[in-house]
């Protein structure tokens, strides 16, 4: 579990006529065992926020601190595509991001492959797996370093609806079992409502516009009327701020 503090975060790309404000004075605190979704239309700064949180990008102004019990926290990252090394086996892809290759580390990697139901695929190469399986490997790889916080950028958006649904369920079980802080970017309101304790809505220009608590019990079934109501409410907020075309 991590504590994230974002203060006066501002990010611009380019200069002159090409200048783009990707994040506009964002202030935010995220703490503990929470699943926070970041939603908004394409281009409103979601990936930029995640990239700055995970240290891939530097801010133009402002600061980010991510701590675990007062120490710098360890972060894991899951991208839109699994980004596996094709010439390494599944197990070697997990071992590649570890600090050692001890038996204990191998067992831990195997444990997370088991959790994503790929325990029997450790010796396969990524090219021998489906897209959904590869994304599962990416998730197992992120969990296998046992980070305090997991940053996920639209991890299921390239997958078919049924695979995405089963991966959401798996991810959520892993989140509940491991007690991590998860920051999850999506442009999919339904996905955000089903998974999160809290939804941050970004609008064009990189403004954090709404911070919505989601207190319904888990697991959330999309056929549950309370869940449907919550989705309708978030969609209404989106329409109000013009953040997203409703799907
Ligand atoms: N490396 C970059 N160089 C220039 N502009 C960028 C770069 N990364 C993002 N942007 C711009 O910043 C804005 C926010 O992008 P992004 O964070 O990727 O949005 P989202 O993930 O919400 O779709 C967009 O206008 C995008 O074109
Ligand atoms: Mg993005």
CSV table of C-alpha atoms and ligand atoms in Angstrom, one decimal:
chain,number,residue,atom,x,y,z
A,1,UNK,CA,0.0,0.0,0.0
A,2,UNK,CA,1.3,3.4,-0.9
A,3,UNK,CA,0.5,7.0,-0.2
A,4,UNK,CA,0.5,9.3,-3.3
A,5,UNK,CA,0.6,13.0,-3.0
A,6,UNK,CA,0.3,15.2,-6.1
A,7,UNK,CA,0.8,18.9,-5.7
A,8,UNK,CA,0.2,21.6,-8.3
A,9,UNK,CA,1.1,19.2,-11.0
A,10,UNK,CA,1.5,20.9,-14.4
A,11,UNK,CA,2.8,19.4,-17.6
A,12,UNK,CA,3.2,21.0,-21.0
A,13,UNK,CA,4.6,19.6,-24.2
A,14,UNK,CA,6.0,21.6,-27.1
A,15,UNK,CA,6.3,25.4,-27.4
A,16,UNK,CA,4.8,28.3,-29.2
A,17,UNK,CA,1.9,27.3,-31.5
A,18,UNK,CA,2.6,23.6,-30.7
A,19,UNK,CA,2.3,24.1,-27.0
A,20,UNK,CA,-0.1,21.5,-25.3
A,21,UNK,CA,-1.2,21.6,-21.7
A,22,UNK,CA,-1.5,18.0,-20.8
A,23,UNK,CA,-2.0,18.5,-17.0
A,24,UNK,CA,-3.3,21.7,-15.5
A,25,UNK,CA,-2.6,22.3,-11.8
A,26,UNK,CA,-3.6,18.9,-10.6
A,27,UNK,CA,-3.8,18.3,-6.8
A,28,UNK,CA,-4.5,14.9,-5.5
A,29,UNK,CA,-4.0,12.5,-2.6
A,30,UNK,CA,-4.4,8.7,-2.8
A,31,UNK,CA,-3.8,6.5,0.2
A,32,UNK,CA,-4.0,2.9,1.3
A,33,UNK,CA,-5.6,-0.2,-0.1
A,34,UNK,CA,-7.7,1.6,-2.8
A,35,UNK,CA,-8.5,1.0,-6.4
A,36,UNK,CA,-8.6,4.4,-8.1
A,37,UNK,CA,-9.7,4.8,-11.7
A,38,UNK,CA,-8.7,7.8,-13.8
A,39,UNK,CA,-11.2,8.4,-16.6
A,40,UNK,CA,-11.7,10.9,-19.3
A,41,UNK,CA,-11.7,11.3,-23.1
A,42,UNK,CA,-8.7,10.7,-25.2
A,43,UNK,CA,-6.1,13.4,-24.9
A,44,UNK,CA,-7.1,14.7,-21.5
A,45,UNK,CA,-3.8,13.8,-19.8
A,46,UNK,CA,-4.5,10.3,-18.3
A,47,UNK,CA,-1.4,8.7,-19.6
A,48,UNK,CA,0.7,11.8,-18.9
A,49,UNK,CA,-0.4,11.6,-15.2
A,50,UNK,CA,0.5,7.9,-15.0
A,51,UNK,CA,3.8,8.5,-16.7
A,52,UNK,CA,4.7,11.2,-14.2
A,53,UNK,CA,3.5,9.1,-11.3
A,54,UNK,CA,5.7,6.2,-12.4
A,55,UNK,CA,8.7,8.4,-13.2
A,56,UNK,CA,8.7,7.9,-17.0
A,57,UNK,CA,8.0,11.6,-17.5
A,58,UNK,CA,9.0,14.7,-15.5
A,59,UNK,CA,6.6,17.4,-14.6
A,60,UNK,CA,6.9,21.0,-15.9
A,61,UNK,CA,5.9,22.2,-12.5
A,62,UNK,CA,4.6,20.8,-9.2
A,63,UNK,CA,5.6,17.6,-7.4
A,64,UNK,CA,4.7,14.0,-6.8
A,65,UNK,CA,5.6,11.9,-3.7
A,66,UNK,CA,4.9,8.3,-3.4
A,67,UNK,CA,5.7,6.7,-0.1
A,68,UNK,CA,5.1,3.5,1.8
A,69,UNK,CA,5.3,3.9,5.6
A,70,UNK,CA,7.5,6.9,5.1
A,71,UNK,CA,9.9,5.4,2.6
A,72,UNK,CA,9.9,5.8,-1.2
A,73,UNK,CA,7.3,3.3,-2.5
A,74,UNK,CA,8.0,0.7,-5.2
A,75,UNK,CA,5.8,0.9,-8.3
A,76,UNK,CA,4.8,-1.6,-10.9
A,77,UNK,CA,3.4,-0.6,-14.3
A,78,UNK,CA,1.0,-2.4,-16.8
A,79,UNK,CA,0.8,-0.9,-20.2
A,80,UNK,CA,-1.9,-1.0,-22.9
A,81,UNK,CA,0.1,-3.7,-24.7
A,82,UNK,CA,1.9,-6.4,-22.7
A,83,UNK,CA,5.4,-5.4,-24.0
A,84,UNK,CA,6.9,-8.8,-23.4
A,85,UNK,CA,10.3,-9.7,-24.7
A,86,UNK,CA,9.5,-12.2,-27.6
A,87,UNK,CA,12.8,-14.1,-27.4
A,88,UNK,CA,12.3,-14.9,-23.7
A,89,UNK,CA,10.0,-17.5,-22.2
A,90,UNK,CA,7.1,-16.4,-20.0
A,91,UNK,CA,9.0,-17.3,-16.9
A,92,UNK,CA,12.1,-15.5,-18.2
A,93,UNK,CA,10.0,-12.4,-18.9
A,94,UNK,CA,9.1,-12.3,-15.2
A,95,UNK,CA,12.6,-13.1,-14.0
A,96,UNK,CA,13.9,-10.3,-16.2
A,97,UNK,CA,12.4,-7.6,-13.9
A,98,UNK,CA,13.6,-9.2,-10.6
A,99,UNK,CA,16.6,-8.2,-8.6
A,100,UNK,CA,17.8,-11.8,-8.2
A,101,UNK,CA,17.2,-15.3,-9.7
A,102,UNK,CA,17.0,-17.3,-6.5
A,103,UNK,CA,14.7,-20.3,-6.0
A,104,UNK,CA,12.4,-18.1,-3.8
A,105,UNK,CA,12.1,-15.5,-6.6
A,106,UNK,CA,11.3,-18.2,-9.1
A,107,UNK,CA,8.6,-19.5,-6.8
A,108,UNK,CA,7.2,-16.0,-6.4
A,109,UNK,CA,7.0,-15.6,-10.2
A,110,UNK,CA,5.4,-19.0,-10.5
A,111,UNK,CA,2.8,-18.0,-7.9
A,112,UNK,CA,1.8,-14.9,-9.9
A,113,UNK,CA,1.6,-16.9,-13.1
A,114,UNK,CA,-0.7,-19.3,-11.2
A,115,UNK,CA,-2.8,-16.3,-10.0
A,116,UNK,CA,-3.4,-15.3,-13.7
A,117,UNK,CA,-4.1,-18.9,-14.5
A,118,UNK,CA,-1.0,-19.4,-16.7
A,119,UNK,CA,0.9,-21.6,-14.3
A,120,UNK,CA,1.4,-24.2,-17.1
A,121,UNK,CA,2.6,-21.7,-19.6
A,122,UNK,CA,5.9,-20.7,-17.9
A,123,UNK,CA,8.1,-22.3,-20.6
A,124,UNK,CA,6.1,-20.9,-23.6
A,125,UNK,CA,7.2,-17.9,-25.7
A,126,UNK,CA,4.9,-14.9,-25.9
A,127,UNK,CA,4.3,-15.6,-29.6
A,128,UNK,CA,2.7,-18.9,-28.6
A,129,UNK,CA,0.1,-17.1,-26.4
A,130,UNK,CA,-3.1,-15.2,-27.3
A,131,UNK,CA,-3.3,-11.5,-26.8
A,132,UNK,CA,-5.3,-12.0,-23.6
A,133,UNK,CA,-2.8,-14.5,-22.2
A,134,UNK,CA,0.1,-12.1,-23.0
A,135,UNK,CA,-1.7,-9.3,-21.1
A,136,UNK,CA,-2.1,-11.7,-18.2
A,137,UNK,CA,1.7,-12.3,-18.3
A,138,UNK,CA,2.1,-8.5,-18.2
A,139,UNK,CA,-0.1,-8.3,-15.1
A,140,UNK,CA,1.7,-11.3,-13.4
A,141,UNK,CA,5.0,-9.6,-14.2
A,142,UNK,CA,3.9,-6.3,-12.6
A,143,UNK,CA,2.6,-8.1,-9.4
A,144,UNK,CA,5.7,-10.4,-9.3
A,145,UNK,CA,8.0,-7.6,-8.1
A,146,UNK,CA,5.5,-7.1,-5.3
A,147,UNK,CA,5.2,-3.3,-5.7
A,148,UNK,CA,3.4,-1.1,-3.2
A,149,UNK,CA,1.5,0.6,-6.0
A,150,UNK,CA,0.4,-0.6,-9.4
A,151,UNK,CA,-0.1,1.8,-12.3
A,152,UNK,CA,-2.2,0.5,-15.1
A,153,UNK,CA,-2.8,2.4,-18.4
A,154,UNK,CA,-5.9,1.0,-20.2
A,155,UNK,CA,-4.6,-2.6,-19.8
A,156,UNK,CA,-7.6,-4.3,-21.2
A,157,UNK,CA,-8.6,-1.9,-24.0
A,158,UNK,CA,-7.0,-4.0,-26.8
A,159,UNK,CA,-8.8,-7.2,-25.7
A,160,UNK,CA,-12.1,-8.6,-26.7
A,161,UNK,CA,-15.0,-8.0,-24.3
A,162,UNK,CA,-15.1,-11.5,-22.8
A,163,UNK,CA,-11.3,-11.7,-22.2
A,164,UNK,CA,-11.4,-8.2,-20.8
A,165,UNK,CA,-14.2,-9.2,-18.4
A,166,UNK,CA,-12.4,-12.2,-17.1
A,167,UNK,CA,-9.1,-10.3,-16.6
A,168,UNK,CA,-11.0,-7.5,-14.7
A,169,UNK,CA,-12.3,-10.2,-12.3
A,170,UNK,CA,-8.8,-11.7,-11.9
A,171,UNK,CA,-7.2,-8.3,-11.4
A,172,UNK,CA,-9.8,-7.4,-8.8
A,173,UNK,CA,-9.3,-10.6,-6.9
A,174,UNK,CA,-5.5,-10.0,-6.9
A,175,UNK,CA,-6.1,-6.5,-5.7
A,176,UNK,CA,-8.2,-7.7,-2.8
A,177,UNK,CA,-5.8,-10.5,-1.9
A,178,UNK,CA,-2.6,-8.5,-2.1
A,179,UNK,CA,-3.7,-5.2,-0.6
A,180,UNK,CA,-2.0,-3.0,-3.2
A,181,UNK,CA,-2.8,0.5,-4.2
A,182,UNK,CA,-4.0,0.5,-7.8
A,183,UNK,CA,-4.2,3.5,-10.1
A,184,UNK,CA,-6.1,2.4,-13.2
A,185,UNK,CA,-6.5,4.5,-16.3
A,186,UNK,CA,-9.5,3.8,-18.5
A,187,UNK,CA,-11.8,5.6,-20.9
A,188,UNK,CA,-14.5,3.1,-20.1
A,189,UNK,CA,-16.9,4.3,-17.5
A,190,UNK,CA,-18.5,0.9,-17.0
A,191,UNK,CA,-15.1,-0.6,-16.2
A,192,UNK,CA,-14.3,2.2,-13.8
A,193,UNK,CA,-17.6,1.8,-11.9
A,194,UNK,CA,-17.2,-2.0,-11.6
A,195,UNK,CA,-13.6,-1.9,-10.3
A,196,UNK,CA,-13.0,1.3,-8.3
A,197,UNK,CA,-13.5,2.7,-4.8
A,198,UNK,CA,-12.9,6.2,-6.3
A,199,UNK,CA,-13.1,7.7,-9.8
A,200,UNK,CA,-11.1,10.7,-10.9
A,201,UNK,CA,-12.6,12.4,-13.9
A,202,UNK,CA,-10.3,14.4,-16.2
A,203,UNK,CA,-11.6,16.9,-18.7
A,204,UNK,CA,-9.9,18.4,-21.8
A,205,UNK,CA,-6.9,20.5,-21.0
A,206,UNK,CA,-5.8,18.2,-18.2
A,207,UNK,CA,-8.1,19.4,-15.5
A,208,UNK,CA,-9.1,17.1,-12.7
A,209,UNK,CA,-12.8,17.9,-12.7
A,210,UNK,CA,-14.5,15.4,-10.4
A,211,UNK,CA,-13.5,13.1,-7.6
A,212,UNK,CA,-16.3,10.5,-7.1
A,213,UNK,CA,-16.3,8.0,-4.3
A,214,UNK,CA,-17.7,4.6,-5.2
A,215,UNK,CA,-18.9,2.8,-2.1
A,216,UNK,CA,-20.9,-0.1,-3.5
A,217,UNK,CA,-19.8,-3.5,-2.2
A,218,UNK,CA,-17.5,-5.8,-4.4
A,219,UNK,CA,-17.9,-7.8,-6.5
A,220,UNK,CA,-20.1,-5.5,-8.6
A,221,UNK,CA,-22.2,-7.3,-11.1
A,222,UNK,CA,-23.2,-5.2,-14.2
A,223,UNK,CA,-26.8,-6.5,-13.9
A,224,UNK,CA,-27.1,-5.2,-10.3
A,225,UNK,CA,-29.4,-2.1,-10.3
A,226,UNK,CA,-27.2,-0.2,-7.9
A,227,UNK,CA,-24.2,-0.7,-10.2
A,228,UNK,CA,-26.4,0.4,-13.2
A,229,UNK,CA,-27.5,3.5,-11.3
A,230,UNK,CA,-23.9,4.4,-10.4
A,231,UNK,CA,-22.9,4.0,-14.1
A,232,UNK,CA,-25.7,6.3,-15.1
A,233,UNK,CA,-24.7,8.8,-12.5
A,234,UNK,CA,-21.1,8.9,-13.7
A,235,UNK,CA,-22.2,9.0,-17.4
A,236,UNK,CA,-24.4,12.0,-16.4
A,237,UNK,CA,-21.3,13.8,-14.9
A,238,UNK,CA,-19.4,13.1,-18.1
A,239,UNK,CA,-22.1,14.5,-20.3
A,240,UNK,CA,-22.3,17.6,-18.0
A,241,UNK,CA,-18.5,18.3,-18.4
A,242,UNK,CA,-18.4,17.1,-22.0
A,243,UNK,CA,-15.6,14.7,-21.1
A,244,UNK,CA,-16.6,11.7,-23.1
A,245,UNK,CA,-18.7,10.4,-25.8
A,246,UNK,CA,-21.1,7.9,-24.2
A,247,UNK,CA,-20.6,4.4,-25.6
B,1,LIG,N1,5.4,13.1,-25.7
B,1,LIG,C1,4.5,14.0,-26.1
B,1,LIG,N2,4.8,15.0,-26.9
B,1,LIG,C2,3.9,16.0,-27.2
B,1,LIG,N3,2.6,16.0,-26.8
B,1,LIG,C3,2.2,14.9,-26.0
B,1,LIG,C4,3.1,13.9,-25.6
B,1,LIG,N4,2.5,13.1,-24.8
B,1,LIG,C5,1.2,13.5,-24.7
B,1,LIG,N5,1.1,14.7,-25.4
B,1,LIG,C6,-0.2,15.5,-25.6
B,1,LIG,O1,-0.7,15.7,-24.3
B,1,LIG,C7,-2.1,15.6,-24.2
B,1,LIG,C8,-2.4,14.5,-23.2
B,1,LIG,O2,-2.0,13.2,-23.7
B,1,LIG,P1,-2.2,11.9,-22.9
B,1,LIG,O3,-1.8,12.0,-21.5
B,1,LIG,O4,-1.6,10.8,-23.8
B,1,LIG,O5,-3.8,11.7,-22.9
B,1,LIG,P2,-4.8,10.4,-22.7
B,1,LIG,O6,-3.9,9.4,-22.1
B,1,LIG,O7,-5.8,10.9,-21.7
B,1,LIG,O8,-5.4,10.1,-24.0
B,1,LIG,C9,-2.5,15.3,-25.6
B,1,LIG,O9,-2.9,16.5,-26.2
B,1,LIG,C10,-1.3,14.7,-26.3
B,1,LIG,O10,-1.3,14.9,-27.6
B,2,LIG,MG1,-3.5,7.4,-22.8
